[in-house]
mmCIF file of C-alpha atoms in Angstrom:
data_model
loop_
_atom_site.group_PDB
_atom_site.id
_atom_site.type_symbol
_atom_site.label_atom_id
_atom_site.label_comp_id
_atom_site.label_asym_id
_atom_site.label_seq_id
_atom_site.Cartn_x
_atom_site.Cartn_y
_atom_site.Cartn_z
ATOM 1 C CA GLY Y 1 -28.760 -0.848 -4.671
ATOM 2 C CA SER Y 2 -26.278 -1.415 -1.893
ATOM 3 C CA GLU Y 3 -27.187 -5.095 -1.428
ATOM 4 C CA GLU Y 4 -26.577 -5.727 -5.124
ATOM 5 C CA SER Y 5 -23.194 -3.976 -5.026
ATOM 6 C CA ARG Y 6 -22.219 -5.970 -1.898
ATOM 7 C CA VAL Y 7 -23.123 -9.269 -3.609
ATOM 8 C CA THR Y 8 -21.221 -8.264 -6.765
ATOM 9 C CA PHE Y 9 -18.211 -7.276 -4.652
ATOM 10 C CA THR Y 10 -18.238 -10.598 -2.774
ATOM 11 C CA LEU Y 11 -18.553 -12.520 -6.024
ATOM 12 C CA GLY Y 12 -15.562 -10.605 -7.406
ATOM 13 C CA GLN Y 13 -13.510 -11.540 -4.359
ATOM 14 C CA VAL Y 14 -14.469 -15.214 -4.715
ATOM 15 C CA TYR Y 15 -13.421 -15.191 -8.381
ATOM 16 C CA ALA Y 16 -10.113 -13.510 -7.479
ATOM 17 C CA TYR Y 17 -9.327 -16.093 -4.791
ATOM 18 C CA LEU Y 18 -10.245 -18.931 -7.155
ATOM 19 C CA GLY Y 19 -7.843 -17.387 -9.664
ATOM 20 C CA LEU Y 20 -5.067 -17.416 -7.083
ATOM 21 C CA LEU Y 21 -5.524 -21.172 -6.754
ATOM 22 C CA ARG Y 22 -5.019 -21.691 -10.480
ATOM 23 C CA SER Y 23 -2.282 -20.994 -12.974
ATOM 24 C CA GLY Y 24 -2.012 -20.167 -16.648
ATOM 25 C CA GLU Y 25 -5.187 -19.653 -18.647
ATOM 26 C CA ALA Y 26 -7.441 -20.790 -15.787
ATOM 27 C CA ARG Y 27 -6.026 -18.042 -13.544
ATOM 28 C CA VAL Y 28 -6.534 -15.416 -16.245
ATOM 29 C CA SER Y 29 -10.124 -16.584 -16.762
ATOM 30 C CA TRP Y 30 -10.977 -16.289 -13.049
ATOM 31 C CA PHE Y 31 -9.213 -12.921 -12.817
ATOM 32 C CA ARG Y 32 -11.199 -11.608 -15.788
ATOM 33 C CA GLN Y 33 -14.445 -12.644 -14.085
ATOM 34 C CA ALA Y 34 -13.270 -11.017 -10.852
ATOM 35 C CA GLU Y 35 -12.344 -7.850 -12.739
ATOM 36 C CA GLN Y 36 -15.821 -7.621 -14.311
ATOM 37 C CA ALA Y 37 -17.584 -8.191 -10.990
ATOM 38 C CA LEU Y 38 -15.421 -5.705 -9.117
ATOM 39 C CA HIS Y 39 -15.862 -3.073 -11.835
ATOM 40 C CA ARG Y 40 -19.633 -3.504 -11.470
ATOM 41 C CA ALA Y 41 -19.340 -3.130 -7.682
ATOM 42 C CA VAL Y 42 -17.278 0.069 -8.048
ATOM 43 C CA LYS Y 43 -19.766 1.422 -10.598
ATOM 44 C CA ARG Y 44 -22.711 0.712 -8.282
ATOM 45 C CA ALA Y 45 -20.994 2.096 -5.171
ATOM 46 C CA PRO Y 46 -18.355 4.575 -6.399
ATOM 47 C CA PHE Y 47 -17.703 5.988 -2.913
ATOM 48 C CA ASN Y 48 -16.844 2.642 -1.322
ATOM 49 C CA ALA Y 49 -13.072 2.637 -0.721
ATOM 50 C CA ALA Y 50 -12.982 -1.118 -0.045
ATOM 51 C CA TYR Y 51 -14.350 -1.825 -3.528
ATOM 52 C CA HIS Y 52 -11.690 0.353 -5.148
ATOM 53 C CA TYR Y 53 -9.007 -1.317 -3.050
ATOM 54 C CA ALA Y 54 -10.250 -4.807 -3.985
ATOM 55 C CA LEU Y 55 -9.953 -3.983 -7.681
ATOM 56 C CA ALA Y 56 -6.458 -2.550 -7.121
ATOM 57 C CA TRP Y 57 -5.468 -5.679 -5.169
ATOM 58 C CA LEU Y 58 -6.681 -7.866 -8.044
ATOM 59 C CA TYR Y 59 -4.592 -5.897 -10.548
ATOM 60 C CA GLN Y 60 -1.521 -6.106 -8.304
ATOM 61 C CA GLU Y 61 -1.936 -9.900 -7.963
ATOM 62 C CA TRP Y 62 -2.414 -10.102 -11.721
ATOM 63 C CA GLY Y 63 0.850 -8.235 -12.298
ATOM 64 C CA LYS Y 64 -0.931 -5.171 -13.658
ATOM 65 C CA VAL Y 65 0.720 -2.692 -11.288
ATOM 66 C CA GLU Y 66 -0.079 0.361 -13.397
ATOM 67 C CA ALA Y 67 -3.769 -0.576 -13.702
ATOM 68 C CA ALA Y 68 -3.959 -0.783 -9.893
ATOM 69 C CA SER Y 69 -2.720 2.761 -9.387
ATOM 70 C CA PRO Y 70 -5.928 4.784 -9.985
ATOM 71 C CA TYR Y 71 -7.959 2.456 -7.760
ATOM 72 C CA LEU Y 72 -5.423 2.740 -4.935
ATOM 73 C CA LYS Y 73 -5.507 6.505 -5.393
ATOM 74 C CA ASN Y 74 -9.317 6.473 -5.186
ATOM 75 C CA ALA Y 75 -9.304 4.313 -2.045
ATOM 76 C CA THR Y 76 -6.808 6.716 -0.455
ATOM 77 C CA TYR Y 77 -8.916 9.765 -1.312
ATOM 78 C CA LEU Y 78 -12.149 8.127 -0.181
ATOM 79 C CA GLU Y 79 -10.623 7.212 3.193
ATOM 80 C CA PRO Y 80 -7.836 9.768 3.729
ATOM 81 C CA GLN Y 81 -7.104 8.660 7.295
ATOM 82 C CA ASN Y 82 -6.700 4.976 6.381
ATOM 83 C CA PRO Y 83 -2.960 4.229 6.687
ATOM 84 C CA PHE Y 84 -3.275 0.793 5.044
ATOM 85 C CA TYR Y 85 -4.525 2.244 1.741
ATOM 86 C CA ARG Y 86 -1.789 4.916 1.791
ATOM 87 C CA PHE Y 87 0.897 2.310 2.479
ATOM 88 C CA LYS Y 88 -0.313 0.110 -0.385
ATOM 89 C CA PHE Y 89 -0.524 3.120 -2.728
ATOM 90 C CA GLY Y 90 3.026 4.095 -1.717
ATOM 91 C CA LYS Y 91 4.287 0.590 -2.513
ATOM 92 C CA ASN Y 92 2.502 0.768 -5.873
ATOM 93 C CA GLN Y 93 4.101 4.110 -6.706
ATOM 94 C CA PHE Y 94 7.524 2.801 -5.682
ATOM 95 C CA MET Y 95 7.108 -0.246 -7.954
ATOM 96 C CA LEU Y 96 6.174 2.098 -10.816
ATOM 97 C CA GLY Y 97 9.417 4.030 -10.261
ATOM 98 C CA LYS Y 98 7.625 7.060 -8.811
ATOM 99 C CA LYS Y 99 9.911 7.322 -5.788
ATOM 100 C CA GLN Y 100 8.992 10.891 -4.782
ATOM 101 C CA SER Y 101 5.283 10.087 -4.777
ATOM 102 C CA ALA Y 102 6.013 6.929 -2.757
ATOM 103 C CA GLN Y 103 8.036 8.888 -0.180
ATOM 104 C CA ILE Y 104 5.198 11.381 0.288
ATOM 105 C CA LEU Y 105 2.667 8.571 0.730
ATOM 106 C CA PHE Y 106 4.928 6.738 3.187
ATOM 107 C CA LYS Y 107 5.443 9.940 5.190
ATOM 108 C CA GLU Y 108 1.666 10.529 5.319
ATOM 109 C CA THR Y 109 1.140 6.897 6.353
ATOM 110 C CA ILE Y 110 3.558 7.295 9.255
ATOM 111 C CA ARG Y 111 1.933 10.598 10.236
ATOM 112 C CA ILE Y 112 -1.446 8.836 10.444
ATOM 113 C CA ASN Y 113 -0.117 5.763 12.257
ATOM 114 C CA GLY Y 114 3.475 5.525 13.490
ATOM 115 C CA ALA Y 115 3.234 1.718 13.701
ATOM 116 C CA TYR Y 116 3.615 1.641 9.908
ATOM 117 C CA VAL Y 117 7.297 2.594 10.251
ATOM 118 C CA GLU Y 118 8.316 -1.070 10.433
ATOM 119 C CA PRO Y 119 6.402 -2.359 7.366
ATOM 120 C CA ILE Y 120 7.568 0.652 5.347
ATOM 121 C CA LEU Y 121 11.188 0.079 6.334
ATOM 122 C CA ARG Y 122 10.900 -3.660 5.662
ATOM 123 C CA PHE Y 123 9.611 -2.828 2.190
ATOM 124 C CA LEU Y 124 12.251 -0.164 1.516
ATOM 125 C CA THR Y 125 15.119 -2.432 2.630
ATOM 126 C CA SER Y 126 13.861 -5.642 0.983
ATOM 127 C CA GLY Y 127 15.544 -7.167 -2.037
ATOM 128 C CA GLN Y 128 19.002 -5.865 -1.125
ATOM 129 C CA ARG Y 129 17.825 -2.265 -1.565
ATOM 130 C CA GLU Y 130 19.936 0.258 0.281
ATOM 131 C CA VAL Y 131 18.239 3.091 2.099
ATOM 132 C CA THR Y 132 20.101 6.333 2.879
ATOM 133 C CA LEU Y 133 19.834 8.662 5.851
ATOM 134 C CA ASP Y 134 18.485 11.358 3.506
ATOM 135 C CA GLN Y 135 15.675 9.032 2.400
ATOM 136 C CA LEU Y 136 14.885 8.202 6.013
ATOM 137 C CA GLN Y 137 14.841 11.840 7.101
ATOM 138 C CA VAL Y 138 12.186 12.566 4.461
ATOM 139 C CA LEU Y 139 9.881 10.082 6.221
ATOM 140 C CA LEU Y 140 9.877 12.068 9.471
ATOM 141 C CA PRO Y 141 6.720 14.070 10.082
ATOM 142 C CA GLU Y 142 7.029 17.787 10.793
ATOM 143 C CA ASP Y 143 4.820 17.639 13.872
ATOM 144 C CA ALA Y 144 4.790 16.462 17.499
ATOM 145 C CA ARG Y 145 5.173 12.827 16.376
ATOM 146 C CA ARG Y 146 8.653 13.472 14.921
ATOM 147 C CA GLU Y 147 10.556 12.246 18.017
ATOM 148 C CA GLU Y 148 8.371 9.147 18.306
ATOM 149 C CA VAL Y 149 8.949 8.250 14.648
ATOM 150 C CA LYS Y 150 12.704 8.888 15.024
ATOM 151 C CA HIS Y 151 12.680 6.421 17.918
ATOM 152 C CA TYR Y 152 10.861 3.792 15.779
ATOM 153 C CA LEU Y 153 13.280 4.303 12.894
ATOM 154 C CA ALA Y 154 16.368 3.989 15.095
ATOM 155 C CA ALA Y 155 14.958 0.942 16.905
ATOM 156 C CA PHE Y 156 14.301 -0.785 13.571
ATOM 157 C CA PHE Y 157 17.920 -0.384 12.483
ATOM 158 C CA ASP Y 158 19.207 -1.347 15.952
ATOM 159 C CA GLN Y 159 17.241 -4.614 15.613
ATOM 160 C CA GLN Y 160 18.764 -5.146 12.160
ATOM 161 C CA GLY Y 161 22.244 -4.652 13.618
ATOM 162 C CA ASP Y 162 22.848 -1.524 11.540
ATOM 163 C CA PHE Y 163 23.990 0.650 14.426
ATOM 164 C CA GLN Y 164 25.594 3.295 12.202
ATOM 165 C CA ILE Y 165 22.275 4.100 10.499
ATOM 166 C CA ALA Y 166 20.468 3.977 13.874
ATOM 167 C CA GLU Y 167 22.910 6.496 15.354
ATOM 168 C CA GLY Y 168 22.586 8.705 12.257
ATOM 169 C CA ILE Y 169 18.802 8.752 12.762
ATOM 170 C CA ARG Y 170 19.225 9.762 16.398
ATOM 171 C CA GLN Y 171 21.253 12.782 15.196
ATOM 172 C CA PHE Y 172 18.411 14.098 12.991
ATOM 173 C CA PRO Y 173 17.123 17.488 14.113
#
């Protein structure tokens, strides 16, 4: 039952962490064991979002970004108010080139918890990526939190020394 799924889940996590400490064929071997254990945990407790997320995390670490996607989606649906799962699913979609899906997930993440503005912006501006005012405006929620999120967005760019973008954000309706 639930104790068995919890033990299987923990074992899967241990295998995954052991895999992170290795390289080459040893890493793949530990990751395969982790994958099997985590699949068993998900099968035994299909409504446990943490189990789905753990399997997605393993796939991401393994470089299997596409394989992670359905498990991130499941974690997000199982815990719809969890901003962490939404943020991670958004990053996954962005890495898969599904920018519109990523934007929607990032916007929902910010709607749930405005503190995620900074990690989302750090992700969107990492690796010399340019972010436009249009892309930023899409992130703003259409509710009472809009002004608060605008403030967070502008403050982020003020801290980065990009005063032109910060001022553009302040001009958003």
